[in-house]
Short mmCIF file of C-alpha atoms in Angstrom, two decimals:
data_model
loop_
_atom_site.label_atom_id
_atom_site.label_comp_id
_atom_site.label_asym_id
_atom_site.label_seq_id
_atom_site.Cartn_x
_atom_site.Cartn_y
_atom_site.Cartn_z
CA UNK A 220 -4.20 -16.65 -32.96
CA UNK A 221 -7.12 -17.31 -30.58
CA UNK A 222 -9.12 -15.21 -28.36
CA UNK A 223 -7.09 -15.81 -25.35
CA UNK A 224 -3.88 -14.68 -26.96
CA UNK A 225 -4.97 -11.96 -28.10
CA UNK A 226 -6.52 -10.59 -24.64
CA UNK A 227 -3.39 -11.63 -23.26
CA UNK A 228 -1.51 -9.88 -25.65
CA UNK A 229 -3.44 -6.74 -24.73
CA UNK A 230 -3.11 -7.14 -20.84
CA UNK A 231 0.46 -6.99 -21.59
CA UNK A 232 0.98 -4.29 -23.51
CA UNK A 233 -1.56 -2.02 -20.89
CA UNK A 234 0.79 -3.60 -18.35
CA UNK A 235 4.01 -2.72 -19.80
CA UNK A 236 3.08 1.01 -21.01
CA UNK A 237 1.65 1.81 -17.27
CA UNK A 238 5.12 0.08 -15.78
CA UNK A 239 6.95 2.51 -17.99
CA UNK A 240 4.71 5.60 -17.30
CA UNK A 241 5.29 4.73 -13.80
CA UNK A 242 8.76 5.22 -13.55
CA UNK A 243 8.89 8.13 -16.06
CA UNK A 244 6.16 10.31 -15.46
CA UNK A 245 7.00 13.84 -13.20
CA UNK A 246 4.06 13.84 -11.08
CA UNK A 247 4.11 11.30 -8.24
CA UNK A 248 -0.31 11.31 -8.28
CA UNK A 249 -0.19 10.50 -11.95
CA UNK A 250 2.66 7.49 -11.11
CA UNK A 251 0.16 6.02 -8.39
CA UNK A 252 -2.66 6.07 -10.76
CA UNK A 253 -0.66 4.29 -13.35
CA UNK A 254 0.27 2.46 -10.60
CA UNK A 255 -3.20 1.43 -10.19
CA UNK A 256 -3.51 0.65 -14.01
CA UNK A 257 -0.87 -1.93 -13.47
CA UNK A 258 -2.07 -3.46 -10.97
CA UNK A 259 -6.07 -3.87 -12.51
CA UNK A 260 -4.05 -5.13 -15.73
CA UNK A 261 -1.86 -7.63 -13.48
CA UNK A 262 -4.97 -9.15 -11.75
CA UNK A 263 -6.78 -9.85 -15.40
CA UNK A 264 -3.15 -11.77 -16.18
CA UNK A 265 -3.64 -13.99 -13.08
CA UNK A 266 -7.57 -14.38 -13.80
CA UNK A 267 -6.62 -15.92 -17.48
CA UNK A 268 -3.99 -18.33 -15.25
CA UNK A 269 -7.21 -19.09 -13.43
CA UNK A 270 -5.57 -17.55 -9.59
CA UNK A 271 -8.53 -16.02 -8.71
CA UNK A 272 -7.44 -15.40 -4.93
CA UNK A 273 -4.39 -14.10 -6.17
CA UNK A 274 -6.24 -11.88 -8.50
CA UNK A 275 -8.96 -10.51 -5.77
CA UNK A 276 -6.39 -9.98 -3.56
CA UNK A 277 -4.49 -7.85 -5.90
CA UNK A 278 -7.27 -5.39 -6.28
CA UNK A 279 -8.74 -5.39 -3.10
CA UNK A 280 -5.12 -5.33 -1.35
CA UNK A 281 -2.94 -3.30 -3.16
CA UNK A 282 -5.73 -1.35 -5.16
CA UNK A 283 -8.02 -0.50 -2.34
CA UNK A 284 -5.78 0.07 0.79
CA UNK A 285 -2.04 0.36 -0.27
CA UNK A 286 -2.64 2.52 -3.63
CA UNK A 287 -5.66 4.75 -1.43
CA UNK A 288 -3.26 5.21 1.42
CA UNK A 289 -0.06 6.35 -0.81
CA UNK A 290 -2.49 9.06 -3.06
CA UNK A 291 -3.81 10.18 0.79
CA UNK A 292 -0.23 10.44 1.81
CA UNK A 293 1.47 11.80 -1.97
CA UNK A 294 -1.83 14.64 -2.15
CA UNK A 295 -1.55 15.88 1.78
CA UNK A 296 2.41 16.70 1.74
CA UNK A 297 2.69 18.69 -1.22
CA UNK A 298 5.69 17.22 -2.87
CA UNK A 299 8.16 19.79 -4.14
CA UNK A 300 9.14 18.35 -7.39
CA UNK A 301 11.79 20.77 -8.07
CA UNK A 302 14.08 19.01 -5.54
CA UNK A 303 13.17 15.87 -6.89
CA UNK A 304 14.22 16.49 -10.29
CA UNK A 305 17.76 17.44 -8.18
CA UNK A 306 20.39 15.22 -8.99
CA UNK A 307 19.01 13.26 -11.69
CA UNK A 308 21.83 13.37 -14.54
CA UNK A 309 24.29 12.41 -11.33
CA UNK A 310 22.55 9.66 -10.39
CA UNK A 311 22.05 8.48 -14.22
CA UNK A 312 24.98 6.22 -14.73
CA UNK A 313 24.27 4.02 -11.38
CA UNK A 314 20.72 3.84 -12.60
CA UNK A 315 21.62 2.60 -15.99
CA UNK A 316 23.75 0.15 -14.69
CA UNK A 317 21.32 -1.73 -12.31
CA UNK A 318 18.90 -1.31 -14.96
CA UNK A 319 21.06 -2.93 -17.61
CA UNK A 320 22.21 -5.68 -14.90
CA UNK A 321 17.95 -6.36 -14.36
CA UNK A 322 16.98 -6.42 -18.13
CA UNK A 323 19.94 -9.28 -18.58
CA UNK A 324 19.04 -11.32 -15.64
CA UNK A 325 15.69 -11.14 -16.95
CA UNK A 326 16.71 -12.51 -20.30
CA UNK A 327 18.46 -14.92 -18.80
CA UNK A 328 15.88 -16.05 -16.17
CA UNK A 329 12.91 -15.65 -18.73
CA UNK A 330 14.44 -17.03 -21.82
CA UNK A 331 13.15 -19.76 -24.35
CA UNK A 332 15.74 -22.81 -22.04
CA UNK A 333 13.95 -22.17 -19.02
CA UNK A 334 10.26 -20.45 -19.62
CA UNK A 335 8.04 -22.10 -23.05
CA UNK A 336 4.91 -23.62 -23.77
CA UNK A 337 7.65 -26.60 -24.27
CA UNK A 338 8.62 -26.16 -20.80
CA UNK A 339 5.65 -24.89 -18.72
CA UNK A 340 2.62 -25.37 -20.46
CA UNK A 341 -0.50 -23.66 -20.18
CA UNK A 342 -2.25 -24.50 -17.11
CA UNK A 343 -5.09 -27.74 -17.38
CA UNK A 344 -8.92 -25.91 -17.11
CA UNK A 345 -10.46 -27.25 -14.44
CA UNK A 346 -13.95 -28.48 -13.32
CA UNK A 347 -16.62 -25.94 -12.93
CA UNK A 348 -16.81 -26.34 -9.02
CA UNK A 349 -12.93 -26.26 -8.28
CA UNK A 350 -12.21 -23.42 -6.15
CA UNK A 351 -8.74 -21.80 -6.51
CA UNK A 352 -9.18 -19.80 -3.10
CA UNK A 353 -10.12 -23.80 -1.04
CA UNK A 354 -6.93 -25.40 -2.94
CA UNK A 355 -4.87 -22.94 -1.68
CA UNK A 356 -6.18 -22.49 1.83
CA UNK A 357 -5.76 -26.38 2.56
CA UNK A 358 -2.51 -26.52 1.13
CA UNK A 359 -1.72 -23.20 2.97
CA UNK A 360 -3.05 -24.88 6.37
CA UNK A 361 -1.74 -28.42 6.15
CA UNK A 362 2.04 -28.41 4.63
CA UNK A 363 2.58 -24.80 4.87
CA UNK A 364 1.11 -23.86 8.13
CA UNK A 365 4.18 -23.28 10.02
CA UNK A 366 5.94 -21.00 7.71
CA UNK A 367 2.68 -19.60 7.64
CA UNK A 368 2.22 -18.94 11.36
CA UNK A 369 5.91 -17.86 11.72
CA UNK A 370 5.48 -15.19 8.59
CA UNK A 371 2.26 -14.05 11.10
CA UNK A 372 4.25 -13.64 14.28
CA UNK A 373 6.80 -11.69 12.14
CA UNK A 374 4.04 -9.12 10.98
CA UNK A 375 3.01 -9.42 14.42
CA UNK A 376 6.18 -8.30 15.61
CA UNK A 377 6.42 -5.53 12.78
CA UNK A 378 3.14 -3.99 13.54
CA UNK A 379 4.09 -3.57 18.23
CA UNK A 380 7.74 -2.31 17.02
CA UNK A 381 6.27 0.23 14.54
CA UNK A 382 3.45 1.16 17.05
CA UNK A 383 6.04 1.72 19.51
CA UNK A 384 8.53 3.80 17.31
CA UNK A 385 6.07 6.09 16.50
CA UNK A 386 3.88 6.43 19.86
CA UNK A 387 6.19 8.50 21.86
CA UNK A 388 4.89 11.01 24.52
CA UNK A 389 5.90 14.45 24.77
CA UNK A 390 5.38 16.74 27.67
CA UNK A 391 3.97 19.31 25.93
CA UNK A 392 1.33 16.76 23.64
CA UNK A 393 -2.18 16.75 24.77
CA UNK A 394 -4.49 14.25 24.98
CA UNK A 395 -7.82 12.75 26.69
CA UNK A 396 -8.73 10.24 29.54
CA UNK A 397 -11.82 8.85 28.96
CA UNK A 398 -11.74 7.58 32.15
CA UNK A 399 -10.78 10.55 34.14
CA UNK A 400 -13.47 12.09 32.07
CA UNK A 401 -16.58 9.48 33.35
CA UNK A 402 -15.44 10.20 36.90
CA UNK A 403 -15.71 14.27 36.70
CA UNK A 404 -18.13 15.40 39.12
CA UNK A 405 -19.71 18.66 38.90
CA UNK A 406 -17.62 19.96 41.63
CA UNK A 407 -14.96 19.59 39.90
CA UNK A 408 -15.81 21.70 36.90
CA UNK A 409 -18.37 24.22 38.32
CA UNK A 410 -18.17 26.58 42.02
CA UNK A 411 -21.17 28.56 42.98
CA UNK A 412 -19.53 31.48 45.38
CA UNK A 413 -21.71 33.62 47.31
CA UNK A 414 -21.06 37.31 47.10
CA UNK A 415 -22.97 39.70 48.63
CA UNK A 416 -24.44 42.49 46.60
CA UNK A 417 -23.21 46.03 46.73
CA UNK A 418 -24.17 49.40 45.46
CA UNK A 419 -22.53 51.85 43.48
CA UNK A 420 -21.55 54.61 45.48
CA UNK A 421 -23.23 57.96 43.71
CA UNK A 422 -20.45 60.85 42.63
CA UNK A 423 -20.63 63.73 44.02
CA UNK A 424 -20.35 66.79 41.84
#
């Protein structure tokens, strides 16, 4: 067994045991940070396949926005997890099911007839100045670049219709005009009024 087995041997096992932790633990900040786990573990994987855009994006995509934004969000709504454990045992069967359904497709899809080193072999090592990222950005721009721009519009789309959803005004809300605020005039905001002074009148006793 070489060296490269073995590390891959070890990537998978890390990978598997933070999968499983994942979907078992009780506490949704210690699932995200397995989370994380798996997803440092998956990006090693794709480095030994030499897919070092695919592993760079990994981490810097899903590690440093997607994983930082769900802790932010999991940590600032304090998550009852006494109604989450609600309705587990009814829910059991149903889950077992589609679980059992996923583990045989996964045979079937993953087994020795269609995945090998007889079938796909290990992937050629290439020069030292071939660049993974420039292979896949011409190949991305030349046959692929209208899927490409049509997968952009769709985001596109996405990003206005959630902006939209979520931006509505109340008549209550308030908010700022920088504008309104550049055009102020001291008039506006401050009025001298001349009052002329008076004197207490004295008691009499």
């Amino acid at each position: 067994m070489n060296f490269e087995t073995v590390v891959f041997y070890f990537f998978a096992a890390i990978l598997l045991f933070a999968a499983f932790r994942v979907v078992t633990t009780r506490n949704p900040v210690h699932a995200a940070l397995y989370l994380v786990l798996a997803f440092f573990t998956s990006a090693g994987l794709w480095l030994m396949l030499e897919a070092e855009f695919l592993a760079i994006a990994l981490v810097l995509v899903y590690v440093g926005a997607v994983m930082v934004l769900f802790l932010f969000v999991v940590m600032m709504l304090d998550i009852n997890l006494d109604r989450l454990r609600e309705g587990f045992w009814d829910y059991l069967p149903l889950a077992g099911f589609v679980a059992t359904m996923l583990v045989i497709e996964m045979t079937v899809v993953l087994g020795s007839r269609s995945f090998g080193l007889d079938i796909v072999p290990s992937p050629v090592p290439h020069a030292a100045g071939y660049s993974n990222t420039k292979e896949l950005g011409s190949l991305l721009y030349t046959d692929y670049v209208y899927p490409f721009e049509l997968a952009a519009v769709v985001l596109l789309v996405a990003i206005v219709a959630a902006i939209a959803l979520t931006m509505r005004r109340r008549k209550n809300s308030k908010y700022q005009d920088p504008a309104q605020q550049v055009r102020i005039k001291r008039a506006d905001r401050v009025r001298i009024v001349a009052m002329a002074s008076e004197q207490p009148s004295s008691t009499k006793s």
